[in-house]
Tab-separated table of C-alpha atoms and ligand atoms in Angstrom:
chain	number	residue	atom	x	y	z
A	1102	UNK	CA	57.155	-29.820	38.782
A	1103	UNK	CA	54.151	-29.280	40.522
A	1104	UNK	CA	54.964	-26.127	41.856
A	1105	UNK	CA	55.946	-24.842	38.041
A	1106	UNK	CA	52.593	-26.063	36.631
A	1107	UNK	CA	51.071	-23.840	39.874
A	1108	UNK	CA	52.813	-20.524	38.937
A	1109	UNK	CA	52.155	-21.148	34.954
A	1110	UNK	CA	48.502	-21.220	36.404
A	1111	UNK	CA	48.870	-18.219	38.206
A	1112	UNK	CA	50.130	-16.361	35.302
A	1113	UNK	CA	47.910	-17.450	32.637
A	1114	UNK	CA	45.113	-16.699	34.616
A	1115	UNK	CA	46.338	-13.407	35.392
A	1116	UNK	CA	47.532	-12.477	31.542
A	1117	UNK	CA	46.353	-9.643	29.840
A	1118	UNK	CA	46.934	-8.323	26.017
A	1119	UNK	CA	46.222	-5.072	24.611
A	1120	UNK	CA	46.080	-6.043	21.170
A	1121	UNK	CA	46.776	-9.152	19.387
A	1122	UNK	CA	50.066	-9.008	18.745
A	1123	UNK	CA	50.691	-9.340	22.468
A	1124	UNK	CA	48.072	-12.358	22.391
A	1125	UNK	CA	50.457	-14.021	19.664
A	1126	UNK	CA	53.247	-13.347	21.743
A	1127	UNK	CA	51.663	-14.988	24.878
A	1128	UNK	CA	50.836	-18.015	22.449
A	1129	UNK	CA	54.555	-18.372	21.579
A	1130	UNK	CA	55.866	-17.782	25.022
A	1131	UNK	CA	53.364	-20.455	26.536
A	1132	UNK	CA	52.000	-23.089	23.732
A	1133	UNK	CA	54.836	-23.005	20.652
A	1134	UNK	CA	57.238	-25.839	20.602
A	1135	UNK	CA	59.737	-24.456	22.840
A	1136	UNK	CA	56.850	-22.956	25.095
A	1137	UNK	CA	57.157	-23.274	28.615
A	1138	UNK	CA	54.313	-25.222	28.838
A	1139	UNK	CA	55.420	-27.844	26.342
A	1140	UNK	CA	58.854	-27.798	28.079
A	1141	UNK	CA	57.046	-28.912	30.907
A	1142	UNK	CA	55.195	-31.853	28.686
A	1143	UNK	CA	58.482	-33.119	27.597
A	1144	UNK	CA	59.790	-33.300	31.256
A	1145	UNK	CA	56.949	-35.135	32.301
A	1146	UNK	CA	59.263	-38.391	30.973
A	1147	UNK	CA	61.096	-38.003	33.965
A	1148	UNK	CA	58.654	-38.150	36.459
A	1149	UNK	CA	58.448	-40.709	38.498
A	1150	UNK	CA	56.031	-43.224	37.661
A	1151	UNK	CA	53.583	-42.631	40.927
A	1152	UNK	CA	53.019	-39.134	40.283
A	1153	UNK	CA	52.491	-39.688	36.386
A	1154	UNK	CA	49.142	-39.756	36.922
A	1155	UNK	CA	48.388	-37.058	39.249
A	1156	UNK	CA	50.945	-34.591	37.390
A	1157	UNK	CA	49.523	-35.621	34.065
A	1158	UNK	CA	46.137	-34.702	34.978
A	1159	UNK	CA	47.160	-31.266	35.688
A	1160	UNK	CA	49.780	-30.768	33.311
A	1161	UNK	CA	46.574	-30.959	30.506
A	1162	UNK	CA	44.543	-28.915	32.049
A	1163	UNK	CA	47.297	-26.480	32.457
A	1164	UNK	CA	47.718	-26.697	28.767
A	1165	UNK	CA	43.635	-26.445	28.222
A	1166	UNK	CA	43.421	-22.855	30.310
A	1167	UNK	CA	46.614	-21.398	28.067
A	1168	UNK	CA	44.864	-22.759	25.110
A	1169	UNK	CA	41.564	-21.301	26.037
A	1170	UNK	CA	42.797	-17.565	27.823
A	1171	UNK	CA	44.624	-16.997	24.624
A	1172	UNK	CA	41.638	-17.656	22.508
A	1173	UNK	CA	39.629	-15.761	24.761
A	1174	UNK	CA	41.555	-13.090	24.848
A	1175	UNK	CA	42.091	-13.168	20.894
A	1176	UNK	CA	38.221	-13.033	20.704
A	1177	UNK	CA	37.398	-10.067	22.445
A	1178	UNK	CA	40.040	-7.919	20.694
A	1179	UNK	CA	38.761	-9.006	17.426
A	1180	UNK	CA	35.522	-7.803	17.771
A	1181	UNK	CA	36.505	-4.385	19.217
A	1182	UNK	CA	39.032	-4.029	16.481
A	1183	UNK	CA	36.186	-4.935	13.916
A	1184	UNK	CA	34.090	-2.274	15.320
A	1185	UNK	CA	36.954	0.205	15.230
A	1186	UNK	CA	37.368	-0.340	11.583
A	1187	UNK	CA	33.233	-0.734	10.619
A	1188	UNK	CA	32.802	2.692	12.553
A	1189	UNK	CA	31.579	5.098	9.615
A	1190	UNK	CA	29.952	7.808	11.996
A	1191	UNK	CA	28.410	9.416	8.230
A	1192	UNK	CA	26.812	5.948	7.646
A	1193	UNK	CA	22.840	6.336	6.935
A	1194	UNK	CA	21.637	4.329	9.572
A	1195	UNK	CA	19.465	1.307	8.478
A	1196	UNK	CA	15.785	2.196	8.320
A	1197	UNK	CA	13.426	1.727	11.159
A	1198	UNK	CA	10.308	0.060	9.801
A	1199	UNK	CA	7.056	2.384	10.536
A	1200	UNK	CA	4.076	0.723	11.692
A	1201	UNK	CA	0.759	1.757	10.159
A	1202	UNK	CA	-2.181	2.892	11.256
A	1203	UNK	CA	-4.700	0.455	11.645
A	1204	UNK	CA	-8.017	1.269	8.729
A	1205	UNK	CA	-10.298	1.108	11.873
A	1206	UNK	CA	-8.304	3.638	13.579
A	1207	UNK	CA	-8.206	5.460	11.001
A	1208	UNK	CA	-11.616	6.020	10.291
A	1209	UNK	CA	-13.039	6.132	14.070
A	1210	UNK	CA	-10.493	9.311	13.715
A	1211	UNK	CA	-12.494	10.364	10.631
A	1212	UNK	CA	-15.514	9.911	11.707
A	1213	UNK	CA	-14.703	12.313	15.498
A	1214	UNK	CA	-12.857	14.875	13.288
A	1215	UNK	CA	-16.076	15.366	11.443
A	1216	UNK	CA	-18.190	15.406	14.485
A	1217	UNK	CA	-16.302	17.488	16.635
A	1218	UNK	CA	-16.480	20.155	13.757
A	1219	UNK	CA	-19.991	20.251	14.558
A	1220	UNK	CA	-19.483	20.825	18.275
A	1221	UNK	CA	-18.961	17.311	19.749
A	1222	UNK	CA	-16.797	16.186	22.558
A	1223	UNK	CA	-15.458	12.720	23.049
A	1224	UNK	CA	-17.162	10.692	25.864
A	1225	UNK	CA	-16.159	7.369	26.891
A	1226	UNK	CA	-17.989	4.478	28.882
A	1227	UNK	CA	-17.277	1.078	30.226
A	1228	UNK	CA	-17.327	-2.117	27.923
A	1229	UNK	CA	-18.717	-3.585	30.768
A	1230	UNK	CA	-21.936	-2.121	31.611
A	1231	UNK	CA	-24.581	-3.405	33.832
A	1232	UNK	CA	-28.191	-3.513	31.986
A	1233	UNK	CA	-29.760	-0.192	33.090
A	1234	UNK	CA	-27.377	1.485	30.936
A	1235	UNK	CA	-27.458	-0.908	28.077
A	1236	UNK	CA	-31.158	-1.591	27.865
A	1237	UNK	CA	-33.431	-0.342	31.015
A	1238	UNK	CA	-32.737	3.357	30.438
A	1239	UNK	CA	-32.203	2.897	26.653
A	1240	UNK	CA	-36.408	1.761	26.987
A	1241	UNK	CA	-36.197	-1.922	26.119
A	1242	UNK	CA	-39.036	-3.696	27.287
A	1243	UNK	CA	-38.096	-6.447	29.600
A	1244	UNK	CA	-38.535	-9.479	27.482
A	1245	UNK	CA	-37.172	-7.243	24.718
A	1246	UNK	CA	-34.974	-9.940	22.206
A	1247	UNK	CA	-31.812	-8.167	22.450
A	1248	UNK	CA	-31.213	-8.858	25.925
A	1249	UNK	CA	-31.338	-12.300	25.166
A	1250	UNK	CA	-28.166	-15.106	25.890
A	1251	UNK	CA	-28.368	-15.196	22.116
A	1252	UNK	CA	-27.497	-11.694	21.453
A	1253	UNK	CA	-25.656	-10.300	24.683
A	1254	UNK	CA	-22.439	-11.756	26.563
A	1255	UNK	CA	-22.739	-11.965	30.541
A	1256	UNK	CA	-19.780	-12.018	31.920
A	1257	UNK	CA	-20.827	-13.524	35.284
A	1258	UNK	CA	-24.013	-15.489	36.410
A	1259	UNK	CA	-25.497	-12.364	37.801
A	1260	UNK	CA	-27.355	-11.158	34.296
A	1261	UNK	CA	-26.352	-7.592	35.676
A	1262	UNK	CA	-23.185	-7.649	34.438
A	1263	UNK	CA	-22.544	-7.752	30.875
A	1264	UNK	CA	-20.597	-6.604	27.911
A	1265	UNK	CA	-22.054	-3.541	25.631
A	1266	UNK	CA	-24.017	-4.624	22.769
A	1267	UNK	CA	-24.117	-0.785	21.455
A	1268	UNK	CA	-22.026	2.547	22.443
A	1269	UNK	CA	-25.731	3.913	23.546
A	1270	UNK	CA	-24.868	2.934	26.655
A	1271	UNK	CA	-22.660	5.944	26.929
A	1272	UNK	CA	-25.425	8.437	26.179
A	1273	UNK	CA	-27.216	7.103	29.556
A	1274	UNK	CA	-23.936	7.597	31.332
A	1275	UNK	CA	-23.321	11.020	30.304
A	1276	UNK	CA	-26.924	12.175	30.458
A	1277	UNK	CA	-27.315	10.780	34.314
A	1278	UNK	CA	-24.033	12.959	34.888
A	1279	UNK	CA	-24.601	16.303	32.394
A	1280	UNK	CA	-27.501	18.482	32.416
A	1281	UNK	CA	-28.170	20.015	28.522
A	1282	UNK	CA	-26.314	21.207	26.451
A	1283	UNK	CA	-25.377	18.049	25.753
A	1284	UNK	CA	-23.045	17.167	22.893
A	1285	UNK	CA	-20.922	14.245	22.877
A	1286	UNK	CA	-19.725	11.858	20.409
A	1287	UNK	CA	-18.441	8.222	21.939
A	1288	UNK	CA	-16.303	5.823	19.931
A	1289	UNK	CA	-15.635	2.498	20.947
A	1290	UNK	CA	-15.811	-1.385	21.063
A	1291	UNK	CA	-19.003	-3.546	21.428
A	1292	UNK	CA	-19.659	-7.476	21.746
A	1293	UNK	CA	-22.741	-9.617	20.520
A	1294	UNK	CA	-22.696	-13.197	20.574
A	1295	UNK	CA	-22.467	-13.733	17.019
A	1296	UNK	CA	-20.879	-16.890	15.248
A	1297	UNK	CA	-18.230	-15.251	13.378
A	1298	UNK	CA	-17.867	-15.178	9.653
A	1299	UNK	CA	-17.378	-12.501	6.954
A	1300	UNK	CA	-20.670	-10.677	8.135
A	1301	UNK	CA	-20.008	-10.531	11.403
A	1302	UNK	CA	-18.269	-10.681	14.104
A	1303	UNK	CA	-18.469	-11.503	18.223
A	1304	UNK	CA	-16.843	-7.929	18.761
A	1305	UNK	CA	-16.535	-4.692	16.666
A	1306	UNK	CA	-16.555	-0.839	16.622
A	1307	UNK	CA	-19.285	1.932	17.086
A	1308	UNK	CA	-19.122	5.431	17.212
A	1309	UNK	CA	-22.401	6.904	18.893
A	1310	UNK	CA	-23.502	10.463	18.650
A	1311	UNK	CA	-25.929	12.496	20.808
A	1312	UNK	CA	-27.394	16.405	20.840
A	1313	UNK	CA	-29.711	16.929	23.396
A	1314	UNK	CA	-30.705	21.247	23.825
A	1315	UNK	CA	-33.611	22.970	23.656
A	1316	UNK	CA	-35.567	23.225	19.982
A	1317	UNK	CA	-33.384	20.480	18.296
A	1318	UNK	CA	-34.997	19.303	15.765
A	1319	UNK	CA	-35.401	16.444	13.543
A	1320	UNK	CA	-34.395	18.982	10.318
A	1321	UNK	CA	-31.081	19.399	12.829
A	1322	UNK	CA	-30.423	15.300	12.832
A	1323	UNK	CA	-30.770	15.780	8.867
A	1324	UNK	CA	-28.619	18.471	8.602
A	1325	UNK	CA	-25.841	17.267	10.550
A	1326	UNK	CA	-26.640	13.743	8.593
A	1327	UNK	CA	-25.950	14.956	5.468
A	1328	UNK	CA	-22.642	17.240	6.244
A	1329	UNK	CA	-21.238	13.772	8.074
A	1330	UNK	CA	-22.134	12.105	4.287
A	1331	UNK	CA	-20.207	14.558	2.603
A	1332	UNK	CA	-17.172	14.923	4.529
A	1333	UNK	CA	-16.487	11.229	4.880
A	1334	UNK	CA	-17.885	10.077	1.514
A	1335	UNK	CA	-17.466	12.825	-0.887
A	1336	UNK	CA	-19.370	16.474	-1.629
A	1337	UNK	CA	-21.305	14.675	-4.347
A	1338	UNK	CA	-23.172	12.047	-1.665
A	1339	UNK	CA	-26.635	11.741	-1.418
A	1340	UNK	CA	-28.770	9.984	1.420
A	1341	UNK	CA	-31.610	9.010	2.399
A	1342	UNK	CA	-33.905	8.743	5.519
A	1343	UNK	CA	-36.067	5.339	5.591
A	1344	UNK	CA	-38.229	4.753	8.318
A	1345	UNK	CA	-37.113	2.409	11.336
A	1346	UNK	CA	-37.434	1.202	14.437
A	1347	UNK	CA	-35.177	1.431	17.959
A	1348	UNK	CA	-36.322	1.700	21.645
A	1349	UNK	CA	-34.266	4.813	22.320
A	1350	UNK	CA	-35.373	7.274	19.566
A	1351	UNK	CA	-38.785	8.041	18.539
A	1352	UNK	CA	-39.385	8.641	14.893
A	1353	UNK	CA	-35.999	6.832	14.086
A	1354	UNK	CA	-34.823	6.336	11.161
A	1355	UNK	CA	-31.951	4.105	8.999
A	1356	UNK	CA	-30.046	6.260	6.774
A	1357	UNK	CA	-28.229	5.166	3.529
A	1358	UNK	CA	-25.550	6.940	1.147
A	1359	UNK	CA	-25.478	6.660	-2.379
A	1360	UNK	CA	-23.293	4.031	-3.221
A	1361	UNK	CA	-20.076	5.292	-3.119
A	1362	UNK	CA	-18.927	3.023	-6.281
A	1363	UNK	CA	-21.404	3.281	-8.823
A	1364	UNK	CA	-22.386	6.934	-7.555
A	1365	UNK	CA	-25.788	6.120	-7.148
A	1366	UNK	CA	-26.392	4.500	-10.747
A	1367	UNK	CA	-26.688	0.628	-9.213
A	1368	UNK	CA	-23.323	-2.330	-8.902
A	1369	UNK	CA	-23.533	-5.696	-7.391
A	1370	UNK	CA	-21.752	-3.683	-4.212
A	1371	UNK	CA	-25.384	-2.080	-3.806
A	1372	UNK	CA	-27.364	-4.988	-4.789
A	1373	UNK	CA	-28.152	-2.946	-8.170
A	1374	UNK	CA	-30.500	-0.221	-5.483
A	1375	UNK	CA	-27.717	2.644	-5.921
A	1376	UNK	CA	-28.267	3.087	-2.506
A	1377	UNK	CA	-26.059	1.520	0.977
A	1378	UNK	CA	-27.043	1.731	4.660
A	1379	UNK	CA	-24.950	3.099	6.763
A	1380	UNK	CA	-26.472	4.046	10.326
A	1381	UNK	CA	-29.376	4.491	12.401
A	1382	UNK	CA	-30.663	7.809	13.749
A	1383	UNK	CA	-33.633	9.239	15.570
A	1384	UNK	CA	-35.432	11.600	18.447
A	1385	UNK	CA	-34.191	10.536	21.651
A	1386	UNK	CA	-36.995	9.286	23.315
A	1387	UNK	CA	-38.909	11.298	25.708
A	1388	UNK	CA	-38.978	8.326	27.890
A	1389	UNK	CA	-34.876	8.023	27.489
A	1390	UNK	CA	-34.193	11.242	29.022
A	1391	UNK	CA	-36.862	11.044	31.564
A	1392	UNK	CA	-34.758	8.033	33.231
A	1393	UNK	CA	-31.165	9.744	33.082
A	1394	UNK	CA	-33.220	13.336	34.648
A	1395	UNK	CA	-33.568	15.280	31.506
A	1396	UNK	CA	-36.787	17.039	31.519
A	1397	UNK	CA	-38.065	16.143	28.532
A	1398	UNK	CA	-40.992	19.239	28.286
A	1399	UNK	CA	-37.653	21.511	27.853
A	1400	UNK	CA	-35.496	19.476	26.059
A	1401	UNK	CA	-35.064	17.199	22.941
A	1402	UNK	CA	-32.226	15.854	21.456
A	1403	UNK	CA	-31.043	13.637	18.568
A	1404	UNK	CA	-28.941	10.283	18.475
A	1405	UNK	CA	-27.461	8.485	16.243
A	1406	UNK	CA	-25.360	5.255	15.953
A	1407	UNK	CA	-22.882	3.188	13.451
A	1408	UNK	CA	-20.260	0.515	12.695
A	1409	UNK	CA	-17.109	1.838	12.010
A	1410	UNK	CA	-16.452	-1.572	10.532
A	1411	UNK	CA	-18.920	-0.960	8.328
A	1412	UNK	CA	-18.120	2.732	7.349
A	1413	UNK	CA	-14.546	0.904	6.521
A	1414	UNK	CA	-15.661	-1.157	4.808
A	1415	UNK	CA	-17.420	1.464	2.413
A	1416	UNK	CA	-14.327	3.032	2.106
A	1417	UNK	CA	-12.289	1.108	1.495
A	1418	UNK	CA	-13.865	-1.920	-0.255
A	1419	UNK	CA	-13.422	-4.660	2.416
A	1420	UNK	CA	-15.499	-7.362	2.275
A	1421	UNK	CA	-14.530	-9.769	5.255
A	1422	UNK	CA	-14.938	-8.399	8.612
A	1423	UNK	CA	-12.592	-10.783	9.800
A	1424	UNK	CA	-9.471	-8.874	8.494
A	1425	UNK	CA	-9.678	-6.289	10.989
A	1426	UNK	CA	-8.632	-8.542	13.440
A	1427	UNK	CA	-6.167	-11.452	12.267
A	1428	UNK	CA	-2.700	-9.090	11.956
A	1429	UNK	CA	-1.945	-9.888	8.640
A	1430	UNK	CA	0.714	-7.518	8.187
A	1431	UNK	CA	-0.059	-7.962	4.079
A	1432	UNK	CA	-3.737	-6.158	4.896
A	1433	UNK	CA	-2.627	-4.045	7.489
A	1434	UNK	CA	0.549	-2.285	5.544
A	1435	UNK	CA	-2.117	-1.050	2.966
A	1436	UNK	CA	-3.346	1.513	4.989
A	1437	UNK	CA	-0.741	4.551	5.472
A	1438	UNK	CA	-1.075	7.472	6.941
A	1439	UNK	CA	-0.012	11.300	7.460
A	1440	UNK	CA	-0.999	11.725	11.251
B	1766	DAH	N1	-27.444	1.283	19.064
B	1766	DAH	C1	-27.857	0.926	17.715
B	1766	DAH	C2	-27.260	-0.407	17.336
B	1766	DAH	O1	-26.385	-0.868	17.997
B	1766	DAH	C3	-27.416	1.956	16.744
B	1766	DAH	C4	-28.200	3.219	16.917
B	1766	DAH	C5	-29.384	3.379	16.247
B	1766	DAH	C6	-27.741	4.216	17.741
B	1766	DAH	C7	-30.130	4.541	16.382
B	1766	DAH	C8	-28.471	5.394	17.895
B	1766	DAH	C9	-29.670	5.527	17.194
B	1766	DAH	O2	-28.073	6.384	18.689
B	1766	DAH	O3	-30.378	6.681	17.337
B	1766	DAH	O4	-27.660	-0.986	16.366
């Protein structure tokens, strides 16, 4: 018997089907009543009672693998016989979902286009900087508050090594590197250690800009102010230039839009004063481009600087910054777009 149970083995272990009426037939020829397998269960009577164990041990797992190969077999030809018959080659296939755009994306984009109609080229600088780029040849004093732990992250003990408070940094880079004509406009993230609420936030967006030639002008800044308004905000924008203060530029100056929802007539969105900010702007320094090599007796330039958060915000009526950055796919599938 135990050489029968051995071959069985053999064979089930070596049987194939190509469809599944051969798998039914191997089920009748092995496991049905008459089956040679369950022949072999009802001679197991006669065995003598020593080898009962032993043979009965096998015999069931002979009878486990038949019961198993078949199934397996019966399996696998199912599912390619499925497929055969699901297989509509004309079928529309089911829709990929598109990802958006993210808003901030979006309007950094916005914001370039416009620029780079005016002549500006993308540059691009580290996030982290060391401080002569973010502050020393930007013309902060030394004990100047933005420096501070308060407002600036270090990233090691050495308080030469820091992340960007402001994309200026990039107009030191560039000028160090590019003798005028200089015209460059620099997108990109910036961190301040800033408890974060709806207000504000420990990192967000800035797109920088920077002209430095001979003769430019502050009516050039204004000009250049006012197409930017337009384009982004609509031909009907008006601004205004209010008197400010940075380190790098020299007059500088805040500029605001007319509110963009009440078209200048006054909404709780502009505090009822008709008017938003939106950036800051000014002469670069003559001190600034003394430290990066410009000679400043030739050349003047202007810069200006803003938060594309807030410029989205504008836009598009957001009033949390904190949406920008949680991935709620409910905010985010708002914003489509063409490119
Ligand atoms: N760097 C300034 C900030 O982070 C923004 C700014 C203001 C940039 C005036 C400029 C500028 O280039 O001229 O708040």
């Amino acid at each position: 018997m135990i050489d029968k149970i051995n071959q069985l083995r053999a064979e089930i272990e070596a049987a194939t089907a190509a469809d599944l009426k051969e798998v039914e037939a191997l089920r009748i020829k092995y496991l049905s009543k008459k089956g040679e397998v369950s022949l072999l269960m009802q001679d197991f009577r006669n065995v003598p009672a020593e080898q009962k164990r032993e043979l009965g041990q096998k015999l069931n797992e002979l009878k486990t693998l038949a019961g198993e190969r078949i199934a397996a077999l019966r399996e696998s030809l199912e599912n390619v016989e499925s497929v055969d018959v699901d297989l509509d080659l004309t079928r529309t296939p089911s829709p990929l979902p598109l990802g958006t755009r993210h808003p901030l994306s979006l309007v950094r984009d916005e914001i370039v286009d416009i620029f780079s109609r005016l002549g500006c080229t993308i540059a691009e600088g580290p996030e982290i900087e060391d401080d002569w780029h973010v502050f020393s040849s930007l013309n902060f004093a030394a004990d100047h508050p933005a420096r501070d732990m308060q407002d600036t992250f270090f990233v090691t003990r050495n308080p030469d090594v820091l992340l960007r408070t402001h994309t200026s940094s990039v107009q030191s880079r560039v000028m160090e590197k590019t003798q005028p004509p200089i015209r460059i406009i620099c997108p990109g993230r910036v961190y301040r250690n800033e408890a974060i609420s709806a207000r504000a936030h420990c990192f967000f967006h800035q797109v920088e800009v920077l002209y430095v030639d001979e003769h430019v002008s502050f009516a050039d800044l204004r000009q250049a102010l006012l197409y930017f308004a337009r384009e982004m905000f609509g031909p009907d924008t008006k601004i205004r230039l209010r008197p400010s203060y940075f380190p790098f530029t020299e007059p500088s100056a805040e500029m605001d839009i007319s509110c963009n929802l009440c078209g200048g007539k006054g909404c709780s969105f502009c505090k009822h004063t008709g008017w938003v900010e939106i950036l800051g702007c000014g002469m670069v320094d003559p001190n600034v481009l003394e430290a990066c090599g410009i000679d400043s007796t030739k050349y003047s330039g202007y810069a200006l600087g803003m938060g594309v958060e807030r410029i989205t915000n504008l836009k598009y009526q957001i009033n949390d910054l904190r949406m920008f950055s949680e991935n709620d796919k409910r905010f985010l599938e708002q914003f489509r777009s063409a490119r």
